[in-house]
Coordinates of C-alpha atoms in Angstrom, one line a residue:
X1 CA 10.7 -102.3 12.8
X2 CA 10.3 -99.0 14.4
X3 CA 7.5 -97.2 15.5
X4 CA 5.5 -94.9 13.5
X5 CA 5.7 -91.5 14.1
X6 CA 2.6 -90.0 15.2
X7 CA 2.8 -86.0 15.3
X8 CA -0.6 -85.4 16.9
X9 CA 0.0 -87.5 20.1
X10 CA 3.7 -85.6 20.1
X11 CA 2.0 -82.2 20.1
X12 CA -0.2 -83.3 22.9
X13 CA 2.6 -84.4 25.3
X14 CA 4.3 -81.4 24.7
X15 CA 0.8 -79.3 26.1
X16 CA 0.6 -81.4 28.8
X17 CA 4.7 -81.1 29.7
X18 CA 4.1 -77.1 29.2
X19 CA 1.1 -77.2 31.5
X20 CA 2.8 -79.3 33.9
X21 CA 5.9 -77.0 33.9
X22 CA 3.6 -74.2 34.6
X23 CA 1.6 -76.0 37.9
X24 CA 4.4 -77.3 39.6
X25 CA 6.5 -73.6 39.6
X26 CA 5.8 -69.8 40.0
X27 CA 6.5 -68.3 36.4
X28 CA 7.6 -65.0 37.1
X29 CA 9.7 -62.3 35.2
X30 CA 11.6 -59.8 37.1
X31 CA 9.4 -60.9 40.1
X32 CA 10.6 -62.5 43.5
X33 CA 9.2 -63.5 46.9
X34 CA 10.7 -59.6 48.6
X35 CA 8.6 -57.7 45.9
X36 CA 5.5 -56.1 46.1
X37 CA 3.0 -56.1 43.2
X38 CA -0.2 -54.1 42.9
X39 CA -2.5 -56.8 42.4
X40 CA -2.5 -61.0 42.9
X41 CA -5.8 -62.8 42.1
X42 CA -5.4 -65.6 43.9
X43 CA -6.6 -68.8 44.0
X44 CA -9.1 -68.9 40.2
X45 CA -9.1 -71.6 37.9
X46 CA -6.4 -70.1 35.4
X47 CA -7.0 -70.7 31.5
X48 CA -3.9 -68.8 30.0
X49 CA -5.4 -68.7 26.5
X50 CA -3.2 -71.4 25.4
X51 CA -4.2 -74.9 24.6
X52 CA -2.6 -76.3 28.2
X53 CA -4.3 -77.2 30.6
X54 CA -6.3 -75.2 33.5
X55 CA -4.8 -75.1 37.1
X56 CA -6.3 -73.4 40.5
X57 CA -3.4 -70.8 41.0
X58 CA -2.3 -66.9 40.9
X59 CA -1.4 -64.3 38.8
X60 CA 0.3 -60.9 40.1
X61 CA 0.1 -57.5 38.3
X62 CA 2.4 -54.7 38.3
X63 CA 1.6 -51.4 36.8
X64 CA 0.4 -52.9 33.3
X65 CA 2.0 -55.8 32.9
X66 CA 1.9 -59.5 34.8
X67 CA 4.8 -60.3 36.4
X68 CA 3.9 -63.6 37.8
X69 CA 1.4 -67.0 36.9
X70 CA 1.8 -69.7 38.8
X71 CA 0.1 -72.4 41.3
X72 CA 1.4 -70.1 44.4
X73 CA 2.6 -66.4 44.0
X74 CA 4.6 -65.3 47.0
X75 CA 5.1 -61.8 46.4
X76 CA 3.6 -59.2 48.5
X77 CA 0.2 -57.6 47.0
X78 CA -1.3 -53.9 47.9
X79 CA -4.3 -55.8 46.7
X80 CA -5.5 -59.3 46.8
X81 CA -8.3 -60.5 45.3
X82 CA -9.7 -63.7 46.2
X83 CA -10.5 -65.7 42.4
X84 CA -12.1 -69.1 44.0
X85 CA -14.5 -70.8 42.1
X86 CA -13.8 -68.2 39.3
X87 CA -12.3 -69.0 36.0
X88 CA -9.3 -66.3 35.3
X89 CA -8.4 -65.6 31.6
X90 CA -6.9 -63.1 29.5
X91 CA -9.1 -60.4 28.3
X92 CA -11.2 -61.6 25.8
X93 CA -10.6 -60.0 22.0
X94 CA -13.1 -59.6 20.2
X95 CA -11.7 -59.3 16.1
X96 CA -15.2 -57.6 14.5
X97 CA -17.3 -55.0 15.8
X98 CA -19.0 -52.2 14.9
X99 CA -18.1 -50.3 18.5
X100 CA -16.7 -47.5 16.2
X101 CA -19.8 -45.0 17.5
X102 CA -19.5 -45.7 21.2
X103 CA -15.6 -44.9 21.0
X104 CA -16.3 -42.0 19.0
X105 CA -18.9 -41.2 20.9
X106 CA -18.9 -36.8 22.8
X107 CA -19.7 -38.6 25.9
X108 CA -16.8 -40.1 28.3
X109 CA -20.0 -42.5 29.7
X110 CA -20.3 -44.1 26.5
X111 CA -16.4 -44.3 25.5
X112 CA -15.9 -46.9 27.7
X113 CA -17.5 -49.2 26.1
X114 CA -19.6 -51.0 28.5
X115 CA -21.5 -53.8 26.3
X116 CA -18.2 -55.2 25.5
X117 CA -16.3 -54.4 29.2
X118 CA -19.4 -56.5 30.7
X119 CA -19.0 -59.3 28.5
X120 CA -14.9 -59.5 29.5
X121 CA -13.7 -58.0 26.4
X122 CA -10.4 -55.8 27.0
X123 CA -9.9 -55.6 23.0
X124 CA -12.2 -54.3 20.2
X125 CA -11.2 -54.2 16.4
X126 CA -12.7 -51.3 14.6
X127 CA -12.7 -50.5 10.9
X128 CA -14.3 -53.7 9.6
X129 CA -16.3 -54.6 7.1
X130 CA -14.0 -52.3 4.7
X131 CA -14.6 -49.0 7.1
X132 CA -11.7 -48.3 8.7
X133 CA -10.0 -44.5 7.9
X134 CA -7.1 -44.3 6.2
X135 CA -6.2 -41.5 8.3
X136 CA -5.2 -44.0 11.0
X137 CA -2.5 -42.3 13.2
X138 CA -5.0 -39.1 13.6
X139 CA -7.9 -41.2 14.5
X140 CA -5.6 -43.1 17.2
X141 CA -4.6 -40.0 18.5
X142 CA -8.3 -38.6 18.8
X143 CA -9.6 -42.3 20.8
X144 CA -6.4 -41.9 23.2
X145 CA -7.0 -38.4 24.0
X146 CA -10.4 -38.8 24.6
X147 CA -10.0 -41.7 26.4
X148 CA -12.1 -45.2 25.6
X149 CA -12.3 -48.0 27.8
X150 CA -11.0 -50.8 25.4
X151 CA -8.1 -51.0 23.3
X152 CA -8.6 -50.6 20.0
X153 CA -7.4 -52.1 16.9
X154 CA -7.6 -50.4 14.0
X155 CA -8.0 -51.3 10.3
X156 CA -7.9 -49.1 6.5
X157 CA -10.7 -50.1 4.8
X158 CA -11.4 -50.2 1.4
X159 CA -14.5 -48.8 1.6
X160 CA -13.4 -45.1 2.6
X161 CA -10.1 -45.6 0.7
X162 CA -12.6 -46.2 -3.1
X163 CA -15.4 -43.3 -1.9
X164 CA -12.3 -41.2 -1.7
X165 CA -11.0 -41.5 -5.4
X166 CA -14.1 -42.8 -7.2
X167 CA -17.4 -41.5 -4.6
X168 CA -20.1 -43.9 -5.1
X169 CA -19.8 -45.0 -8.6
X170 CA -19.6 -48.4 -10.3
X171 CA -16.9 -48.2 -12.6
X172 CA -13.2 -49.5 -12.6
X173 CA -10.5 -46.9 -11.5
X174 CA -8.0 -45.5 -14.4
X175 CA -4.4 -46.3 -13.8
X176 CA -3.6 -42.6 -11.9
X177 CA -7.0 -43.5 -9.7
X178 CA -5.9 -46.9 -8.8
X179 CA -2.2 -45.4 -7.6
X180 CA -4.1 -43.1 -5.6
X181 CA -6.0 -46.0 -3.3
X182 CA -3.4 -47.8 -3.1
X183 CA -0.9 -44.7 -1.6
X184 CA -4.2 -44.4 0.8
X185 CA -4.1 -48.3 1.6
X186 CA -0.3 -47.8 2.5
X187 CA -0.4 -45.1 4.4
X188 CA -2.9 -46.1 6.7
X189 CA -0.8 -49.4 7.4
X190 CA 2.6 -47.1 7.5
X191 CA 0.8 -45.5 10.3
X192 CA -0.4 -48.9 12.4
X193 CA -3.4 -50.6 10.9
X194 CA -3.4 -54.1 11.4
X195 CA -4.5 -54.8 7.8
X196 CA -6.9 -54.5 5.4
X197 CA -10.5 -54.9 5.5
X198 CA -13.1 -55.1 2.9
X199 CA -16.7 -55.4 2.7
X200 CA -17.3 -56.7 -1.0
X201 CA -21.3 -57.4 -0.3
X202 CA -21.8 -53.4 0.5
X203 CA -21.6 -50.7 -2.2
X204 CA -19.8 -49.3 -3.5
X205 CA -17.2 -51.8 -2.4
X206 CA -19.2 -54.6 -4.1
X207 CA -18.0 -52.7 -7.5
X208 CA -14.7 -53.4 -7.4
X209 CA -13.4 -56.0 -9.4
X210 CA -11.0 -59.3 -7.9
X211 CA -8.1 -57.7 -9.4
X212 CA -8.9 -54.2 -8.7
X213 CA -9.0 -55.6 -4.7
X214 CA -5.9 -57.9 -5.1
X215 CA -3.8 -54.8 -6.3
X216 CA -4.9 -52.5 -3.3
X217 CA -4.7 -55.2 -1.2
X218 CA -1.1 -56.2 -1.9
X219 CA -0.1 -52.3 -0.5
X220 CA -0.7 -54.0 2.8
X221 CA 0.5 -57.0 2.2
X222 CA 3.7 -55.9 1.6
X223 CA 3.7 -54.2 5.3
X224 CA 2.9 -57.3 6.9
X225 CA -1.1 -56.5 7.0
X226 CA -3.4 -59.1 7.1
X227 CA -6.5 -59.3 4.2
X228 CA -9.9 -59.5 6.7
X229 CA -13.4 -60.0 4.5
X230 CA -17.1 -59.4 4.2
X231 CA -17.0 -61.5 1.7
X232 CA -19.0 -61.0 -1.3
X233 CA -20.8 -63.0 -1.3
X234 CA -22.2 -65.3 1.8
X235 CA -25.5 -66.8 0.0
X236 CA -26.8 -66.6 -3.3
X237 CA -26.4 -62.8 -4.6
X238 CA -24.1 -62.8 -7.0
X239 CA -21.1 -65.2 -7.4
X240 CA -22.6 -67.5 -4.0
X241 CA -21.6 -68.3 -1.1
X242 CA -18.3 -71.1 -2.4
X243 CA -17.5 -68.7 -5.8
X244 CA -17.0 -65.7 -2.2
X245 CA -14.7 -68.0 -0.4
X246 CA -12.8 -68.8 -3.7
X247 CA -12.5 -65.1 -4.2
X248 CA -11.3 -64.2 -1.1
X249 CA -8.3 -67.4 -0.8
X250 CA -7.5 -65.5 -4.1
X251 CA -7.4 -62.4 -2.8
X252 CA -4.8 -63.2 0.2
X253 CA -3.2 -65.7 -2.3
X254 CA -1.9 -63.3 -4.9
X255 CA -1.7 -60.5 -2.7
X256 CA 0.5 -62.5 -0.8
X257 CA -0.7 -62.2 3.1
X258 CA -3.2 -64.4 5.3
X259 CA -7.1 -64.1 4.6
X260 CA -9.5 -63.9 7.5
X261 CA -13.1 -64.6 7.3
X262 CA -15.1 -62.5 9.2
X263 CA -18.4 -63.6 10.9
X264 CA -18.2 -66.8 8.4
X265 CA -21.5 -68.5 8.0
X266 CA -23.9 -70.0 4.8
X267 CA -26.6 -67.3 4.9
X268 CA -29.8 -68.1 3.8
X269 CA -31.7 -71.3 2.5
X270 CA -30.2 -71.6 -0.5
X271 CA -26.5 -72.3 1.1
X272 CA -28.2 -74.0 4.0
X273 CA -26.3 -77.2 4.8
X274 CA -22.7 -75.6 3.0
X275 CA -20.6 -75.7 6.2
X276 CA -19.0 -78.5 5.0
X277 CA -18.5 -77.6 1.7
X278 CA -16.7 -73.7 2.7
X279 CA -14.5 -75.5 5.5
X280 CA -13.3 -78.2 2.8
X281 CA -12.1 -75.2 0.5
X282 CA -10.3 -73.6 3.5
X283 CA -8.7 -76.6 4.5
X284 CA -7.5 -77.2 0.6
X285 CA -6.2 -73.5 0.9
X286 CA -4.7 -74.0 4.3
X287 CA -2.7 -77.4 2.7
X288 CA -1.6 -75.3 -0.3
X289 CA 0.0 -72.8 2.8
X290 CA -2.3 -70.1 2.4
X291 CA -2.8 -68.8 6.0
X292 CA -6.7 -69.1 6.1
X293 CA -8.5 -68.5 9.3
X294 CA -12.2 -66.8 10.5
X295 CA -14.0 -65.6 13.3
X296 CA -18.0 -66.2 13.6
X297 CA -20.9 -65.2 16.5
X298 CA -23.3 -67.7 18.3
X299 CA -26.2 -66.2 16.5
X300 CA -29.0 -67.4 14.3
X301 CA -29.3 -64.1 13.3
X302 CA -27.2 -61.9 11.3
X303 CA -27.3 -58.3 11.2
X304 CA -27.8 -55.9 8.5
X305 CA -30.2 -53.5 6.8
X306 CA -33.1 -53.3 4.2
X307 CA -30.6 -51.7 1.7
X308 CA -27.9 -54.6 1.5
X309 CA -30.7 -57.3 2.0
X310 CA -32.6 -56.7 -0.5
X311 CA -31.7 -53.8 -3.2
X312 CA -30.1 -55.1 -5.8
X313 CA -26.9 -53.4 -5.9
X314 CA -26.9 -51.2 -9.5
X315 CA -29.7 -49.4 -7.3
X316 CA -27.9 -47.8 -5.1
X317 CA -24.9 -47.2 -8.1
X318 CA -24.1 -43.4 -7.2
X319 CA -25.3 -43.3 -3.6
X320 CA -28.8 -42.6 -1.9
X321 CA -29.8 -39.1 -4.3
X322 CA -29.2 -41.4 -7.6
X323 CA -31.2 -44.9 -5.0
X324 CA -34.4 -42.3 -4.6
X325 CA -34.1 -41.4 -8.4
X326 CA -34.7 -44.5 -9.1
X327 CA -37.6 -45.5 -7.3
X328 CA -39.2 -42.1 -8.6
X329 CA -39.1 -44.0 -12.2
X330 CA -41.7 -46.4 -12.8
X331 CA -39.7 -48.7 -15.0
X332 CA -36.8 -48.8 -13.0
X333 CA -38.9 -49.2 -9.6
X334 CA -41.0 -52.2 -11.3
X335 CA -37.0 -53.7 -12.0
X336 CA -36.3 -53.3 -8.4
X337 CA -39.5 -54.1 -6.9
X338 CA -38.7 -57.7 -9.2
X339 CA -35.4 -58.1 -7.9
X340 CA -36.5 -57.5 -4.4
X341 CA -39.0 -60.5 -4.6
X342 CA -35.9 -62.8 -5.4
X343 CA -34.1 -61.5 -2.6
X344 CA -36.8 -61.7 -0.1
X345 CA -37.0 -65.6 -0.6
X346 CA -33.4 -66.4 -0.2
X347 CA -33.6 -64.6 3.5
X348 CA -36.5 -66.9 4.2
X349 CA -39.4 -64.0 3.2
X350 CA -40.8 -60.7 5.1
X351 CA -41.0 -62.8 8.4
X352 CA -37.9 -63.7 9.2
X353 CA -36.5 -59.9 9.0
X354 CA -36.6 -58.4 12.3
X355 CA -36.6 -55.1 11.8
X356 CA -34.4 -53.4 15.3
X357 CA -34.0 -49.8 14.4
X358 CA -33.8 -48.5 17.9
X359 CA -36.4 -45.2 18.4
X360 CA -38.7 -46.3 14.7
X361 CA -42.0 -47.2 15.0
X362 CA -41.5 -50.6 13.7
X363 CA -38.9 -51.9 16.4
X364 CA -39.4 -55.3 17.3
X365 CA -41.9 -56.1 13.8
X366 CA -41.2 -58.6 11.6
X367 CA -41.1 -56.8 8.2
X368 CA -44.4 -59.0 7.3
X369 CA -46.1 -57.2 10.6
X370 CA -45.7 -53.8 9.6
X371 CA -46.6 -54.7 5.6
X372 CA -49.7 -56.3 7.3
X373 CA -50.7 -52.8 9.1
X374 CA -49.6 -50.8 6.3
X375 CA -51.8 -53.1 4.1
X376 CA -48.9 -52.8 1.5
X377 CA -46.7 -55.6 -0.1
X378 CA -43.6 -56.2 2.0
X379 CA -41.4 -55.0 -0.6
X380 CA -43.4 -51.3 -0.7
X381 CA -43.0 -51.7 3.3
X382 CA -39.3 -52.1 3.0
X383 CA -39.2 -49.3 0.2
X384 CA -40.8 -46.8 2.2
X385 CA -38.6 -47.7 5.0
X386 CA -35.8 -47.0 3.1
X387 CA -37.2 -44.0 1.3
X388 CA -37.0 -42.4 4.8
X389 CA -34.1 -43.6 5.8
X390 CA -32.0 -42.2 2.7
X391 CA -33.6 -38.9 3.2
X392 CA -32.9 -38.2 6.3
X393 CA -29.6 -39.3 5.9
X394 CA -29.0 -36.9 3.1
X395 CA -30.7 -34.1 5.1
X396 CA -28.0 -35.0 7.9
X397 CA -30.5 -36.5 10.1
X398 CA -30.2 -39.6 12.1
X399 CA -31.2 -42.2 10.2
X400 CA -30.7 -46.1 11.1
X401 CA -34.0 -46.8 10.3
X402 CA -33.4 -50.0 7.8
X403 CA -31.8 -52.0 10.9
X404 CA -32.5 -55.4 10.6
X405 CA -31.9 -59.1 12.1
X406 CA -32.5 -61.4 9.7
X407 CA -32.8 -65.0 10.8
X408 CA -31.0 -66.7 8.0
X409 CA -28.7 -69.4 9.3
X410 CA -28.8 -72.8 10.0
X411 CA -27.8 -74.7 13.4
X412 CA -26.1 -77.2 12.0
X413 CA -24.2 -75.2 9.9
X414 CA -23.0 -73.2 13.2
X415 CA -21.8 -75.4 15.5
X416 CA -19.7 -77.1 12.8
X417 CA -18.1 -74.1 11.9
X418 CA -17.4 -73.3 15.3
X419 CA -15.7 -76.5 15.8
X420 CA -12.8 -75.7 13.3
X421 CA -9.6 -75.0 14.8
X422 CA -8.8 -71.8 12.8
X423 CA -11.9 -70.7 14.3
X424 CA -12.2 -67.7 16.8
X425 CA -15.2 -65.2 18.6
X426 CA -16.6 -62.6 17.0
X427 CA -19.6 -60.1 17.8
X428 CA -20.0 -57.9 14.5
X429 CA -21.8 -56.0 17.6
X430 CA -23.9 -53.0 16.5
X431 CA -26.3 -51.2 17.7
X432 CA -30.4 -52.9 18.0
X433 CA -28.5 -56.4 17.6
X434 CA -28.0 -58.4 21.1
X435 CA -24.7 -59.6 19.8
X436 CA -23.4 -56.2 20.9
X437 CA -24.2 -56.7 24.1
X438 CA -24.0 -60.7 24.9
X439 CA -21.9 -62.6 21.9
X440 CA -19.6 -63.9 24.1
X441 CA -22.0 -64.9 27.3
X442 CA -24.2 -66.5 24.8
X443 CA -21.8 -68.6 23.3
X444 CA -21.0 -69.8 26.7
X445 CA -24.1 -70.5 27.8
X446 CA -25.6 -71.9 24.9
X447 CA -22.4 -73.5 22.9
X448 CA -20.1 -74.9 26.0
X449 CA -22.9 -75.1 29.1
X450 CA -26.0 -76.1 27.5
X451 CA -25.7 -78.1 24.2
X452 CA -21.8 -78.9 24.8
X453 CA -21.0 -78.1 21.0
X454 CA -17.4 -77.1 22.4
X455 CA -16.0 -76.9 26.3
X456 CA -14.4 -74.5 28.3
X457 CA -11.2 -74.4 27.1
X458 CA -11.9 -74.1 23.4
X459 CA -13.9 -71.1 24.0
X460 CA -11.3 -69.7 26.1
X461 CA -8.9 -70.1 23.5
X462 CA -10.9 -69.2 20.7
X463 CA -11.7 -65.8 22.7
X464 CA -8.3 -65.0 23.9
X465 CA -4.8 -66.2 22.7
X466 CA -5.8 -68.1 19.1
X467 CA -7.4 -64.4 18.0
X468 CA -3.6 -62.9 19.0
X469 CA -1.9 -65.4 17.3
X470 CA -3.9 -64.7 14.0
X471 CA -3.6 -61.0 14.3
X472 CA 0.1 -60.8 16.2
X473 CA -1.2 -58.2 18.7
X474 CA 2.3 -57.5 20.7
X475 CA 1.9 -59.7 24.4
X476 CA -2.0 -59.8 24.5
X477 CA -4.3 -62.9 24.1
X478 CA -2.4 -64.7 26.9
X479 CA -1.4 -64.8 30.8
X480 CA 2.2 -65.1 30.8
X481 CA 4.6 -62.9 32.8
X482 CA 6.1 -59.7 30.8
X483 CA 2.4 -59.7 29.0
X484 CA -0.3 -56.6 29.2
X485 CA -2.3 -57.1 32.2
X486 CA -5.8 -57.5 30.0
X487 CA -7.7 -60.4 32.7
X488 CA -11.1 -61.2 33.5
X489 CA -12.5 -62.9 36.3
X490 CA -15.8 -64.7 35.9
X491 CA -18.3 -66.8 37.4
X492 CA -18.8 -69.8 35.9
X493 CA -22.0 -70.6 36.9
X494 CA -23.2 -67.2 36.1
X495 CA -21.3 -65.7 33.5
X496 CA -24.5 -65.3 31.2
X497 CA -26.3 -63.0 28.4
X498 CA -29.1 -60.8 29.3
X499 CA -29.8 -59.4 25.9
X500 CA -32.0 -60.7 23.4
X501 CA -33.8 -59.7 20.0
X502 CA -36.4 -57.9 22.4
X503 CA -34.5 -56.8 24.6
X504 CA -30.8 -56.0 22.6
X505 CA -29.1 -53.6 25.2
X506 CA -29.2 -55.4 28.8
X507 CA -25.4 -55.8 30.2
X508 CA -24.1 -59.3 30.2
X509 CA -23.8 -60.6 34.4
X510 CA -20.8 -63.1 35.9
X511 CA -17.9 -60.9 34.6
X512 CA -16.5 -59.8 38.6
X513 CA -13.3 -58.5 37.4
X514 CA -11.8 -56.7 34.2
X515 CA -8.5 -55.2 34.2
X516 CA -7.0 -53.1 31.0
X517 CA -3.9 -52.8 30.8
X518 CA -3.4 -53.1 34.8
X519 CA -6.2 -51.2 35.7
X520 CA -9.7 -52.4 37.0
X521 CA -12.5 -51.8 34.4
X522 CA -14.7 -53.8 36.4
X523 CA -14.9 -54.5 39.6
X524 CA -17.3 -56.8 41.5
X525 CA -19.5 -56.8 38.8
X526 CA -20.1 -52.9 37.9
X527 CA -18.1 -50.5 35.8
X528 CA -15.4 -48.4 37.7
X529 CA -15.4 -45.5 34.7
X530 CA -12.1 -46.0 34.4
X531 CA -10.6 -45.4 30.5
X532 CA -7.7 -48.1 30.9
X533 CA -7.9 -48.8 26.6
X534 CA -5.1 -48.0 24.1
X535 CA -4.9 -47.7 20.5
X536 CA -2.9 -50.7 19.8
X537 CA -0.6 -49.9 16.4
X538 CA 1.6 -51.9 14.9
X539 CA 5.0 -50.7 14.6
X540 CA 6.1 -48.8 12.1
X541 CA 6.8 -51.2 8.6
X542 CA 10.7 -50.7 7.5
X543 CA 9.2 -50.1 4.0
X544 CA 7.1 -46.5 5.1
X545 CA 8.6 -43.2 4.8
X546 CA 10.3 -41.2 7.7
X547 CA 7.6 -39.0 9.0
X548 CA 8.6 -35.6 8.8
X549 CA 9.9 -34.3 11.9

């Protein structure tokens, strides 16, 4: 009788074989012993971002590219840096951040980027949540010439694509209004987006109906984009947390492209405990071929502000003028002031909203605190919060005041997620928020070192070559010879975050080398002010017009 065929240990002797291959020869392209490269860290531990296994050996760079990985490089190095005791890896990639306003940013200082170069990361994606431009040759041209310190991956977003055509409003687009997006949707992936991102929870996003998203949507999918959601729905708003997850497989199914979660989780304590449930309807998705996969940070905390927390969302129908008509009504503030209360509990009430608006009074108060000095209900708090916040953004002020953690999550319901192998890292870092500054350390520290939810390798992978396979960035994610030289060198014993809800903007320590594309970004633990980072674009799709010459 023969033997059963078992596919699991098959795919496991073929790692090992491709690990083997890799420690008992150089792997070099275009390389030999007579060259001379810029570069050879020699002698780390060398995760490749695959799922082989880790060897002590060397990798060589020339110009921007690695030319050689192996157990023993013999080519000659202007440069060699000694790697032992390190762990060497690709260039972390980090697939959801909000680093749009350091990259944009009038001063070169903050254009490079430094909370994510300190962390390792070589790769931001920006546009997410449903932001990204549609204009997104123009705004790649703007970050190159001004020079930024990551690479940059851009998306079109639905959000500016809808405020475009139909401004703030909660309606449904007419038939010419609708062609109009979705012209906007394919031109900013005929110019290079990766995809298309929405934010469903945020207005006026959250207006949009499934089918109104599925038809923009498919603009992208038909240029090879991939469909990467805020879904609408992570907790109990609206259609809840496993109606949201529903939506969104539908989304990617009938638009025809893969879906990606962004910073999955079951948010509040109504959904606590879901893990389970959400991964079971990927994995059904997954089996019926849909190409599901998410991304999620090591946080108890999300971030977000007063507004999307706890408005309801026909309050801020029309933008912040039509939000502070409202509240000036008495009937329609007593509605809101109702519809607050609901929302207040499933967040897990005033004290567990942090409110981190860097420069406010309130920084580092639980929403409860300040309601407590204020002697006011902690909805009227969060009211007059807002109040100021939405006039001072329409008076072109600064603004940023709503900023809020808001400690919603469950452990349990974390490190399972995290376990999933369609799982990758994520930061969703902004500003006031220590994910910005220590998502990846603190998944380390706390996730592989301390409570062993994953190891070393997973988190590698799930920082580095599984995020370019999702997203098919061109030779990144990995170290393999012909590849972009994106690698960092860290310590593994003190590779660790600094930040914390306090304290959100201290640099992460134990990264000793970043390069970019070739270039050092970091060396020996402090920034070199080098702008090494590219606005990665996809190529052109063979559906797009000829641009005009």
């Amino acid at each position: 009788m023969p033997r059963s065929f078992n596919a699991t240990s098959v795919r496991r002797s073929l790692v090992l074989l491709s690990s083997l291959a890799a420690i008992l020869g150089t792997v070099g392209a275009g390389a030999s012993p007579g060259d001379t490269v810029d570069v050879i860290i020699r002698g780390g531990t060398i995760h490749d971002g695959g799922e082989g296994i880790a060897f002590v050996g060397d990798v060589a760079i020339r110009d921007d590219r690695i030319v050689a990985v192996g157990p023993s490089v013999r080519q000659r190095a202007k440069r060699v840096i000694d790697a032992t005791g390190m762990i060497v890896a690709p260039g972390f990639i980090d697939p959801h951040t909000h680093a749009d306003a350091l990259l944009r940013s009038p001063e070169q200082q903050a254009r490079l980027n430094a909370p994510w170069l300190y962390q390792g990361v070589s790769t931001v994606m920006i546009g997410v949540d449903g932001g990204g431009t549609p204009d997104v040759a123009a705004d790649a041209a703007r970050l190159t010439q001004s020079g930024i310190g990551t690479n940059v991956v851009p998306f079109v977003g639905f959000g500016p694509v809808r405020q475009r055509v139909l401004g703030q409003d909660a309606r449904a687009p007419t038939d010419a209004e609708l062609g109009e997006m979705k012209a906007l949707v394919a031109k900013g992936m005929c110019e290079g987006a990766i995809g298309f991102s929405a934010g469903l929870f945020y207005a006026p996003q959250s207006f949009a109906t499934t089918a109104e998203v599925i038809a923009v949507a498919r603009e992208a999918a038909d240029r090879g984009g991939i469909y990467d959601t805020h879904q609408r729905d992570e907790s109990s708003y609206s259609i809840g947390l496993l109606g949201s997850v529903r939506e969104a497989i539908e989304i990617g199914s009938q638009a025809g492209m893969p879906v990606h979660f962004a910073h999955l989780k079951a948010l509040g304590i109504d959904v606590h405990g879901r893990a389970a449930a959400v991964i079971s309807e990927i994995e059904r998705a997954r089996a019926e071929g849909v190409e599901v996969t998410a991304d999620q940070y090591p946080w108890l905390a999300s971030g977000t502000n007063l507004d999307a927390a706890l408005l309801p969302r026909w309050a801020v129908d029309g933008g912040g003028a039509a939000l502070l008509a409202r509240l000036d009504d008495p009937a329609m503030l007593a509605r809101i002031r109702n519809e607050m209360q609901e929302n207040l509990r499933r967040r897990g009430g005033a004290k567990a909203l942090l409110l981190i608006g860097q420069g406010f009074p309130w920084v580092g108060k639980t929403l409860e605190e300040v309601a407590d000095e204020w002697k006011l209900d902690s909805r009227d708090a969060a009211l007059r919060i807002i109040r100021q916040s939405v006039n001072e953004k329409l008076r072109g002020e600064r603004g940023g005041g709503t900023a809020i953690a808001s400690f919603n999550m469950a452990q349990a319901d974390v490190d399972l997620f995290m376990q999933q192998p369609w799982m990758v890292t994520s930061s969703d870092g902004s500003a006031g928020h220590p994910r910005m500054f220590a998502s990846f350390p603190e998944k380390y520290v706390r996730y592989v070192r301390e409570r062993q939810v994953i190891n070393l390798a997973t988190f590698i992978r799930q920082s580095t070559g599984r995020t370019a396979d999702i997203y098919k960035l061109d030779r990144r994610g990995y170290l393999r010879p012909g590849y972009h030289a994106d690698v960092v060198i860290f310590d593994p014993a003190g590779y660790a975050p600094r930040a914390d809800y306090l304290r959100p903007r201290e640099l992460t320590v134990g990264v000793r080398h970043l390069f970019v594309n070739g270039q050092a970004a970091i060396e020996n633990g402090q920034a070199t002010g080098v702008a090494a980072g590219r606005a990665l674009l996809r190529p052109r799709p063979a559906n797009c017009p000829v641009p005009a010459s």
